[in-house]
PDB file of N, CA and C in Angstrom:
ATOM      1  N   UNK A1171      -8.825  -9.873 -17.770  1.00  0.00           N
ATOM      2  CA  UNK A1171      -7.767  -9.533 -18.711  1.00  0.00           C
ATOM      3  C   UNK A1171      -6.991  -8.298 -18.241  1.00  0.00           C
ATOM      4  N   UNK A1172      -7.717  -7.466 -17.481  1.00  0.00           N
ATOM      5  CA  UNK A1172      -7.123  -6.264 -17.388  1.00  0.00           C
ATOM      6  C   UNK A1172      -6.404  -6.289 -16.130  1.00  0.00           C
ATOM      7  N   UNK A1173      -6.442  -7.447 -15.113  1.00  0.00           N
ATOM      8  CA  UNK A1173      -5.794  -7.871 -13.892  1.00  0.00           C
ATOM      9  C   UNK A1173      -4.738  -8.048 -14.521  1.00  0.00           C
ATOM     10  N   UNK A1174      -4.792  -9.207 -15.473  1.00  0.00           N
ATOM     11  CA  UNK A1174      -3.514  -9.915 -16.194  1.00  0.00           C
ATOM     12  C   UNK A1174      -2.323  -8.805 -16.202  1.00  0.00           C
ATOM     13  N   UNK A1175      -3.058  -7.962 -17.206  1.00  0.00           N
ATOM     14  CA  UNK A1175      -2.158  -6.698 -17.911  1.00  0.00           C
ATOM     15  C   UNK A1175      -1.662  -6.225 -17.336  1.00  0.00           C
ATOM     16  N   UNK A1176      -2.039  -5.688 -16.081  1.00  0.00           N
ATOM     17  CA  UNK A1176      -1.357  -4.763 -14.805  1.00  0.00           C
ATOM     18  C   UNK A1176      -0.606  -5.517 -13.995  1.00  0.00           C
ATOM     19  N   UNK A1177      -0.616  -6.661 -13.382  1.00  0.00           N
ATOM     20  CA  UNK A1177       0.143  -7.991 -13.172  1.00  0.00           C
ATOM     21  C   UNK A1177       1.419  -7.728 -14.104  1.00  0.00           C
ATOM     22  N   UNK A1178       1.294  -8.347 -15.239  1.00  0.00           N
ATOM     23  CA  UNK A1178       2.269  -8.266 -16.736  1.00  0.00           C
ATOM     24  C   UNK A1178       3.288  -7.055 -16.007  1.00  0.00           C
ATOM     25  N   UNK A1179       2.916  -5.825 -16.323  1.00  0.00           N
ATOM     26  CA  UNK A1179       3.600  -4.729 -16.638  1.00  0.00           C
ATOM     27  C   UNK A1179       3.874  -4.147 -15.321  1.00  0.00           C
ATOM     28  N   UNK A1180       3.719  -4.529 -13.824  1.00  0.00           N
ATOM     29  CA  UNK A1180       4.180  -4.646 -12.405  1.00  0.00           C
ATOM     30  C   UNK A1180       5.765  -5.378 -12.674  1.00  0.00           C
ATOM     31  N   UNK A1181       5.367  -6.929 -13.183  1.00  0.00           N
ATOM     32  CA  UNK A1181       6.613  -8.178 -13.141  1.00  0.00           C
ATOM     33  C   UNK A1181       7.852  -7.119 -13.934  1.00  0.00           C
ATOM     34  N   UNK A1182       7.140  -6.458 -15.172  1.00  0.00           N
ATOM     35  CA  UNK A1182       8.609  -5.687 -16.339  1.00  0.00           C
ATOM     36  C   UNK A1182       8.954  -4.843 -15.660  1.00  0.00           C
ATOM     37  N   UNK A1183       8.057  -4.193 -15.086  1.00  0.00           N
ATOM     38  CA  UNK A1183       8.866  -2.755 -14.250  1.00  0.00           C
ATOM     39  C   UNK A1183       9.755  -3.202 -12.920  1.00  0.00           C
ATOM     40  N   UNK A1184       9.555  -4.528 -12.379  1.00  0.00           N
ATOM     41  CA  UNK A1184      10.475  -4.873 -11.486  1.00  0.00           C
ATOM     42  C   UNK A1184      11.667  -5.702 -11.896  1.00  0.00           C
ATOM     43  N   UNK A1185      11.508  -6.352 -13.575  1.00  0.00           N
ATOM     44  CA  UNK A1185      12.605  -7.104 -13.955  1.00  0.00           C
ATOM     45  C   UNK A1185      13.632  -5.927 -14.724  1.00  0.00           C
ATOM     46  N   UNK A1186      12.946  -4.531 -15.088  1.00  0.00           N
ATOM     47  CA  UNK A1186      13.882  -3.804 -15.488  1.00  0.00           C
ATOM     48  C   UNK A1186      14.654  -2.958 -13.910  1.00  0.00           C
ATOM     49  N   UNK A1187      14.581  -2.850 -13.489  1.00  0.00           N
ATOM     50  CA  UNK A1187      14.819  -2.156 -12.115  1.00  0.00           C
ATOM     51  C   UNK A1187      15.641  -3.219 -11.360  1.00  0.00           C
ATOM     52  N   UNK A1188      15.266  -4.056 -10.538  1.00  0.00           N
ATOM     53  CA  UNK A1188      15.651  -4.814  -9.762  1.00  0.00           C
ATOM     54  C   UNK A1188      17.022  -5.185 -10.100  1.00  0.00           C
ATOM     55  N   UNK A1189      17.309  -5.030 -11.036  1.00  0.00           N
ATOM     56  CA  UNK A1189      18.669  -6.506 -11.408  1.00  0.00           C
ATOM     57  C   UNK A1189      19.861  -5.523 -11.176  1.00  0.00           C
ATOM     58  N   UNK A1190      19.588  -4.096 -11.204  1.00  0.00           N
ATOM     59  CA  UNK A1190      20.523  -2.991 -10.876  1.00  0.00           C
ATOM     60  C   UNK A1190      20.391  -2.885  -9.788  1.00  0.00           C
ATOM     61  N   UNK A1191      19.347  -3.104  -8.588  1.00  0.00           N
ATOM     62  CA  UNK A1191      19.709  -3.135  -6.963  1.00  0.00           C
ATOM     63  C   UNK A1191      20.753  -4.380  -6.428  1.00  0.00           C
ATOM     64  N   UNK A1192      19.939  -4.937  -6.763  1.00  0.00           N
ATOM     65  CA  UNK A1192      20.452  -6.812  -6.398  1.00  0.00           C
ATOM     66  C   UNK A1192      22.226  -6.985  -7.123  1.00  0.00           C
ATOM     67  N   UNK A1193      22.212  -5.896  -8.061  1.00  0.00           N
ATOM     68  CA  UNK A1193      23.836  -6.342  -8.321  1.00  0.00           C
ATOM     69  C   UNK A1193      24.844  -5.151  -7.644  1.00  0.00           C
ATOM     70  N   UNK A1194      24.302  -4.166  -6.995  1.00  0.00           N
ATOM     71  CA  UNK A1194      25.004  -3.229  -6.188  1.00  0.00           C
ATOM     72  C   UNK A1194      24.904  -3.820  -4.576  1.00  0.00           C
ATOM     73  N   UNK A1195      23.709  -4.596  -4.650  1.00  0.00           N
ATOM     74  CA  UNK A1195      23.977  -5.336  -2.913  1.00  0.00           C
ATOM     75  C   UNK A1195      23.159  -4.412  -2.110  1.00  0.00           C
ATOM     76  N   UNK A1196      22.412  -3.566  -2.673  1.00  0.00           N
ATOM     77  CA  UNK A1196      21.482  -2.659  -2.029  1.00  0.00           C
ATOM     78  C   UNK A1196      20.270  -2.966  -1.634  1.00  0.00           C
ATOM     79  N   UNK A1197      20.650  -4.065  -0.312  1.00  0.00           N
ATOM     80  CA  UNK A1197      19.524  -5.063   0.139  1.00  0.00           C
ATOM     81  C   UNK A1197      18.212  -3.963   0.583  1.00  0.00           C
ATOM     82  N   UNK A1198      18.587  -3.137   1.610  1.00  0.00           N
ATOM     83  CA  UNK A1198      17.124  -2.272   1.773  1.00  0.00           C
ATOM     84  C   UNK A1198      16.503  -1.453   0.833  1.00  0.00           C
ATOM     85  N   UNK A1199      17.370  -1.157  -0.266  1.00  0.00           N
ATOM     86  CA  UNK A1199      16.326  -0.338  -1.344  1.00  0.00           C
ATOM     87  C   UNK A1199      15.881  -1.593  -2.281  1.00  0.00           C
ATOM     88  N   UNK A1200      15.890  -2.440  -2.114  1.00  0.00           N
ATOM     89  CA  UNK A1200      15.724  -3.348  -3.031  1.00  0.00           C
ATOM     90  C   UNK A1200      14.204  -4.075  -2.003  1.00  0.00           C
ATOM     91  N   UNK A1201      14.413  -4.264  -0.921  1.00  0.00           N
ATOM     92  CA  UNK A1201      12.981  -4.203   0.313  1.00  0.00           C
ATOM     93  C   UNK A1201      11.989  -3.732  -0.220  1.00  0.00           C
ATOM     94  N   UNK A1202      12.345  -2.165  -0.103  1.00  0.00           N
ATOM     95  CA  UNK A1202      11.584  -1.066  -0.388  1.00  0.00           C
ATOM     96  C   UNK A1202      11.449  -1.140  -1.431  1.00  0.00           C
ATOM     97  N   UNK A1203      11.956  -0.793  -2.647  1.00  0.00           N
ATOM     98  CA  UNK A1203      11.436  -0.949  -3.720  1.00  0.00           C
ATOM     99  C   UNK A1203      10.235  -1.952  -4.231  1.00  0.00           C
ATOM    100  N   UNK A1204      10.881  -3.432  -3.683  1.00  0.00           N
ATOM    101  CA  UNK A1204       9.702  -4.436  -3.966  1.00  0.00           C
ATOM    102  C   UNK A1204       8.538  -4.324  -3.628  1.00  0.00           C
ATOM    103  N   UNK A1205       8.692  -4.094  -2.316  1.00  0.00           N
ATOM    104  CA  UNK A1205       7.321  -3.597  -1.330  1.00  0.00           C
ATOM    105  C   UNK A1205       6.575  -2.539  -1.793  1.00  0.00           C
ATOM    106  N   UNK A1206       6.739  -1.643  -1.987  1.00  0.00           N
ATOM    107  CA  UNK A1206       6.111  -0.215  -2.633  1.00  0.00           C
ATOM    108  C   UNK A1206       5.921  -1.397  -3.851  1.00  0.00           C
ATOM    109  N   UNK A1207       6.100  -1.571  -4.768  1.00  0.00           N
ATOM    110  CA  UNK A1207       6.003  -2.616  -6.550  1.00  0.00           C
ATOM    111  C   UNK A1207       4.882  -2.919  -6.076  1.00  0.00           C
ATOM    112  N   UNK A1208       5.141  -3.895  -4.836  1.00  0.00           N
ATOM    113  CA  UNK A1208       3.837  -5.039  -4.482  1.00  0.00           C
ATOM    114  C   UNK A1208       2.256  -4.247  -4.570  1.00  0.00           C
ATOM    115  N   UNK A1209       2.767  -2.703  -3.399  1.00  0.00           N
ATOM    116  CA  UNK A1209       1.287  -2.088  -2.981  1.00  0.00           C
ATOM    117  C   UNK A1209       0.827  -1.497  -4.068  1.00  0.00           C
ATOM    118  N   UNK A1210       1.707  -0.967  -5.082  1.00  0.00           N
ATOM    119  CA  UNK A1210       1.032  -0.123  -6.068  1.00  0.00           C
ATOM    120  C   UNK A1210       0.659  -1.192  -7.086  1.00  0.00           C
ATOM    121  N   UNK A1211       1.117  -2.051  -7.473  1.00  0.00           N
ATOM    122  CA  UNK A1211       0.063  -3.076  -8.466  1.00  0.00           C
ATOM    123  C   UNK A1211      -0.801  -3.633  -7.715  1.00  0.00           C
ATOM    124  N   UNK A1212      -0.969  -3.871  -6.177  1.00  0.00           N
ATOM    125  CA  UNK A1212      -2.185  -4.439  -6.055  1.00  0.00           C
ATOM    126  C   UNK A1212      -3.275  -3.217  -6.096  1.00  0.00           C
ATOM    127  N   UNK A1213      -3.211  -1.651  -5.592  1.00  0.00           N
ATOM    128  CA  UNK A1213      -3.550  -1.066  -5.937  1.00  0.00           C
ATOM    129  C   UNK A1213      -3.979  -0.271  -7.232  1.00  0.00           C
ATOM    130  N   UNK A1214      -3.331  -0.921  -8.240  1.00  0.00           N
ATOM    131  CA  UNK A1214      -3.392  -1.151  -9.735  1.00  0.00           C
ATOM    132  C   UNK A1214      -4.771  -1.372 -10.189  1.00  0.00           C
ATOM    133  N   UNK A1215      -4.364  -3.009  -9.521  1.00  0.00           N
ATOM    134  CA  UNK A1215      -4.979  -4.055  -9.661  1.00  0.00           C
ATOM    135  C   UNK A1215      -6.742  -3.780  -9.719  1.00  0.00           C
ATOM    136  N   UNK A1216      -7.005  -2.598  -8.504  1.00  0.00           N
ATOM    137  CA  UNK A1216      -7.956  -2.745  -7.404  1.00  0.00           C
ATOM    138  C   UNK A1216      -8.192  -1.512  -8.479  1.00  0.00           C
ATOM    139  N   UNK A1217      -8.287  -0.874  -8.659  1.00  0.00           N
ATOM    140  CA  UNK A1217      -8.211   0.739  -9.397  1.00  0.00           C
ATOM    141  C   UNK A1217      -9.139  -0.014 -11.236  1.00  0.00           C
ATOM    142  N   UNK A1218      -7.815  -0.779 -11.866  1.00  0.00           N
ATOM    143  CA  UNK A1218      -8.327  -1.220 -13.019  1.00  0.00           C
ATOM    144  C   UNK A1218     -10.020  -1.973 -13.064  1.00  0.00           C
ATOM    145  N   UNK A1219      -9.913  -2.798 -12.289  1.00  0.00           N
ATOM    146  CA  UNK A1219     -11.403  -3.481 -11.860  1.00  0.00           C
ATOM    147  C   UNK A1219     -12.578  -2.764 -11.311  1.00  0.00           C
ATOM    148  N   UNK A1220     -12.227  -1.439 -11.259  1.00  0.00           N
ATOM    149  CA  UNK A1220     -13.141  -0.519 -10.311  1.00  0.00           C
ATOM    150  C   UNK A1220     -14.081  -0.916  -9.457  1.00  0.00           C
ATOM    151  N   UNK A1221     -13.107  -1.944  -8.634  1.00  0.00           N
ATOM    152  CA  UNK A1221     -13.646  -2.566  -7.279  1.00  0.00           C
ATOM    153  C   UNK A1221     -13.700  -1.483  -6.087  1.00  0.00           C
ATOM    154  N   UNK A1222     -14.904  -1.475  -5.265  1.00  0.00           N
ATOM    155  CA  UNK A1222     -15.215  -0.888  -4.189  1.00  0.00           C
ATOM    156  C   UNK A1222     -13.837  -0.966  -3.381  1.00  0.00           C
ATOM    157  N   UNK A1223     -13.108   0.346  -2.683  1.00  0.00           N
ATOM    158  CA  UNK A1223     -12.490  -0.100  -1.936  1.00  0.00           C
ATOM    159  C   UNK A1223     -12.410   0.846  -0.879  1.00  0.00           C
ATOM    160  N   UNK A1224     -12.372   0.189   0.717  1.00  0.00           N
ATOM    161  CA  UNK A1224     -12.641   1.668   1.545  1.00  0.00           C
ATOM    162  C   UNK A1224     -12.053   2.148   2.179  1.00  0.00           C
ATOM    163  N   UNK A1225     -12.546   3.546   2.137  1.00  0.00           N
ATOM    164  CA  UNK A1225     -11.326   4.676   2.373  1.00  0.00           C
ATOM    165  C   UNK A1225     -10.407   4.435   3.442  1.00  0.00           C
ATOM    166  N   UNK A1226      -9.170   4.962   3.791  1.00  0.00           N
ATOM    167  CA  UNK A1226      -8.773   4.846   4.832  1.00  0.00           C
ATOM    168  C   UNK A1226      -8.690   5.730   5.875  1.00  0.00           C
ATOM    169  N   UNK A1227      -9.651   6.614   5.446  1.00  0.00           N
ATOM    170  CA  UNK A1227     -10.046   7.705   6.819  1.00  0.00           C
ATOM    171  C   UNK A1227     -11.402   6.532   7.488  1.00  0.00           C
ATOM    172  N   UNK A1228     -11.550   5.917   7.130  1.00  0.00           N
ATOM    173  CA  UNK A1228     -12.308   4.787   8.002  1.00  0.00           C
ATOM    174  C   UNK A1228     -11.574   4.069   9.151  1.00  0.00           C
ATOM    175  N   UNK A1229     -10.481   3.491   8.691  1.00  0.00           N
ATOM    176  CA  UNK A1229      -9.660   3.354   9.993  1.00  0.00           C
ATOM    177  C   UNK A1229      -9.024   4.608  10.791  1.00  0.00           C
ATOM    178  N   UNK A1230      -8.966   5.664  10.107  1.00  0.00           N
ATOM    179  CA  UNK A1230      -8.575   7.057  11.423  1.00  0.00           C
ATOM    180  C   UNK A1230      -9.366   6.986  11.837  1.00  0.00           C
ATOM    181  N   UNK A1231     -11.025   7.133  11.710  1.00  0.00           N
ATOM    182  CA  UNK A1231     -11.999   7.548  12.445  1.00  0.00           C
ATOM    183  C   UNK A1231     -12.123   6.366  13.604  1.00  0.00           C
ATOM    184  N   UNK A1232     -11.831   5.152  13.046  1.00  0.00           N
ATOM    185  CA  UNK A1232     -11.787   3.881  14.301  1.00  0.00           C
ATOM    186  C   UNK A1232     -11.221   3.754  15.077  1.00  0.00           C
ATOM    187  N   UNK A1233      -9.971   4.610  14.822  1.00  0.00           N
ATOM    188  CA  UNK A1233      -8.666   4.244  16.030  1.00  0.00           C
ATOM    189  C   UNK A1233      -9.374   5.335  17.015  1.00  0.00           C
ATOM    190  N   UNK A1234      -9.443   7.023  16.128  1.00  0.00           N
ATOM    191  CA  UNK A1234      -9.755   8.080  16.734  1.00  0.00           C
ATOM    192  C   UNK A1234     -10.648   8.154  17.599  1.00  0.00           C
ATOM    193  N   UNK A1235     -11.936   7.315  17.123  1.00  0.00           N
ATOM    194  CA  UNK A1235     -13.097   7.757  17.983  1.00  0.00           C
ATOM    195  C   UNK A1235     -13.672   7.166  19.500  1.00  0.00           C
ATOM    196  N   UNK A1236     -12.829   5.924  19.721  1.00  0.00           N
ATOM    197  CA  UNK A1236     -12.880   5.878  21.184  1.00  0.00           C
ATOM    198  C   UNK A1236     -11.553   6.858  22.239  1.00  0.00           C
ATOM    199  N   UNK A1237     -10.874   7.173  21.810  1.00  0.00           N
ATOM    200  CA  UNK A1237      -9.854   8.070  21.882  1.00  0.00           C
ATOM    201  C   UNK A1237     -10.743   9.735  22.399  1.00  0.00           C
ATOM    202  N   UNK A1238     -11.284  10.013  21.045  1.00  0.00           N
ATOM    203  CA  UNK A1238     -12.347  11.297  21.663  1.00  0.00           C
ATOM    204  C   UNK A1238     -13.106  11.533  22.291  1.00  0.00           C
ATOM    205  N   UNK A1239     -13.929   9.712  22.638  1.00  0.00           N
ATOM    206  CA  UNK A1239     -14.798   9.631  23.842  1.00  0.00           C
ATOM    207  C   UNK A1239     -14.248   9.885  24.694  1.00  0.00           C
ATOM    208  N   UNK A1240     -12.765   8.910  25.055  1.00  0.00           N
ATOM    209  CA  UNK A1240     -12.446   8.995  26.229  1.00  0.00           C
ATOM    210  C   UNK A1240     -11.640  10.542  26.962  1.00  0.00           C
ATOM    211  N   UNK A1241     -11.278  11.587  26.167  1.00  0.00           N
ATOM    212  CA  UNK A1241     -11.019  12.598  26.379  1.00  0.00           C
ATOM    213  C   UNK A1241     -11.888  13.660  26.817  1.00  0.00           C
ATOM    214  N   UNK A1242     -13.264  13.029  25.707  1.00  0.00           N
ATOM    215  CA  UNK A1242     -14.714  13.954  25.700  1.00  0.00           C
ATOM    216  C   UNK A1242     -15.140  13.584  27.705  1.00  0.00           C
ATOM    217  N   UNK A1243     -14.846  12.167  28.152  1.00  0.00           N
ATOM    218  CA  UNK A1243     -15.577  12.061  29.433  1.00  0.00           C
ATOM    219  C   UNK A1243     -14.399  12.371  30.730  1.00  0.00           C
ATOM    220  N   UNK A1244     -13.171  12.335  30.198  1.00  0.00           N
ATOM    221  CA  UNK A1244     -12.140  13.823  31.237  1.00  0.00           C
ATOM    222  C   UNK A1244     -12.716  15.027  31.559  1.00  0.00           C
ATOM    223  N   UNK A1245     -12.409  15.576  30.367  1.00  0.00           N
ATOM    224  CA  UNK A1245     -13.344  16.799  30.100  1.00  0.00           C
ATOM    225  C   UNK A1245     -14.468  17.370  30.287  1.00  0.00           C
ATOM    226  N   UNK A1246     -14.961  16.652  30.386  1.00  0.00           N
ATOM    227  CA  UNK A1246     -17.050  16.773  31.006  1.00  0.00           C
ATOM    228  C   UNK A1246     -17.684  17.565  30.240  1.00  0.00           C
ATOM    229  N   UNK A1247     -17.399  17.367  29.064  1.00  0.00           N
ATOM    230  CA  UNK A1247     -18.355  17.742  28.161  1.00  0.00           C
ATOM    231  C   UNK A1247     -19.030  17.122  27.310  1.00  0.00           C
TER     232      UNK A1247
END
């Protein structure tokens, strides 16, 4: 129910907004706008359900850490 709700009130906040981009022709803020809409209700979404979700210093540390090896074995330390 509480997916529903946040769903619901994502669709109003983009049917009140949107119809003033789309009639000025303001194709990239209207991109952007949707896009940002999309991430923050699915993040809503994910928040309301207090579903596990993981961090994203998990992917820095993934990109980072063969990166520091490979600097750490330049370096010789």
């Amino acid at each position: 129910m509480i997916t529903i709700t946040v769903i619901v009130v994502g669709v109003i906040v983009g049917l009140i907004d949107l119809p003033g981009l789309i009639r000025r022709k303001e194709w990239k803020e209207t991109a952007v706008y949707s896009s940002m809409l999309l991430v923050a209700t699915f993040f809503s979404v994910i928040a309301a359900n207090l579903w596990e979700f993981p961090s994203p210093l998990y992917i820095i540390m993934w990109i980072y850490e063969p990166v520091n090896q490979f600097l750490a074995n330049i370096t010789g330390t």
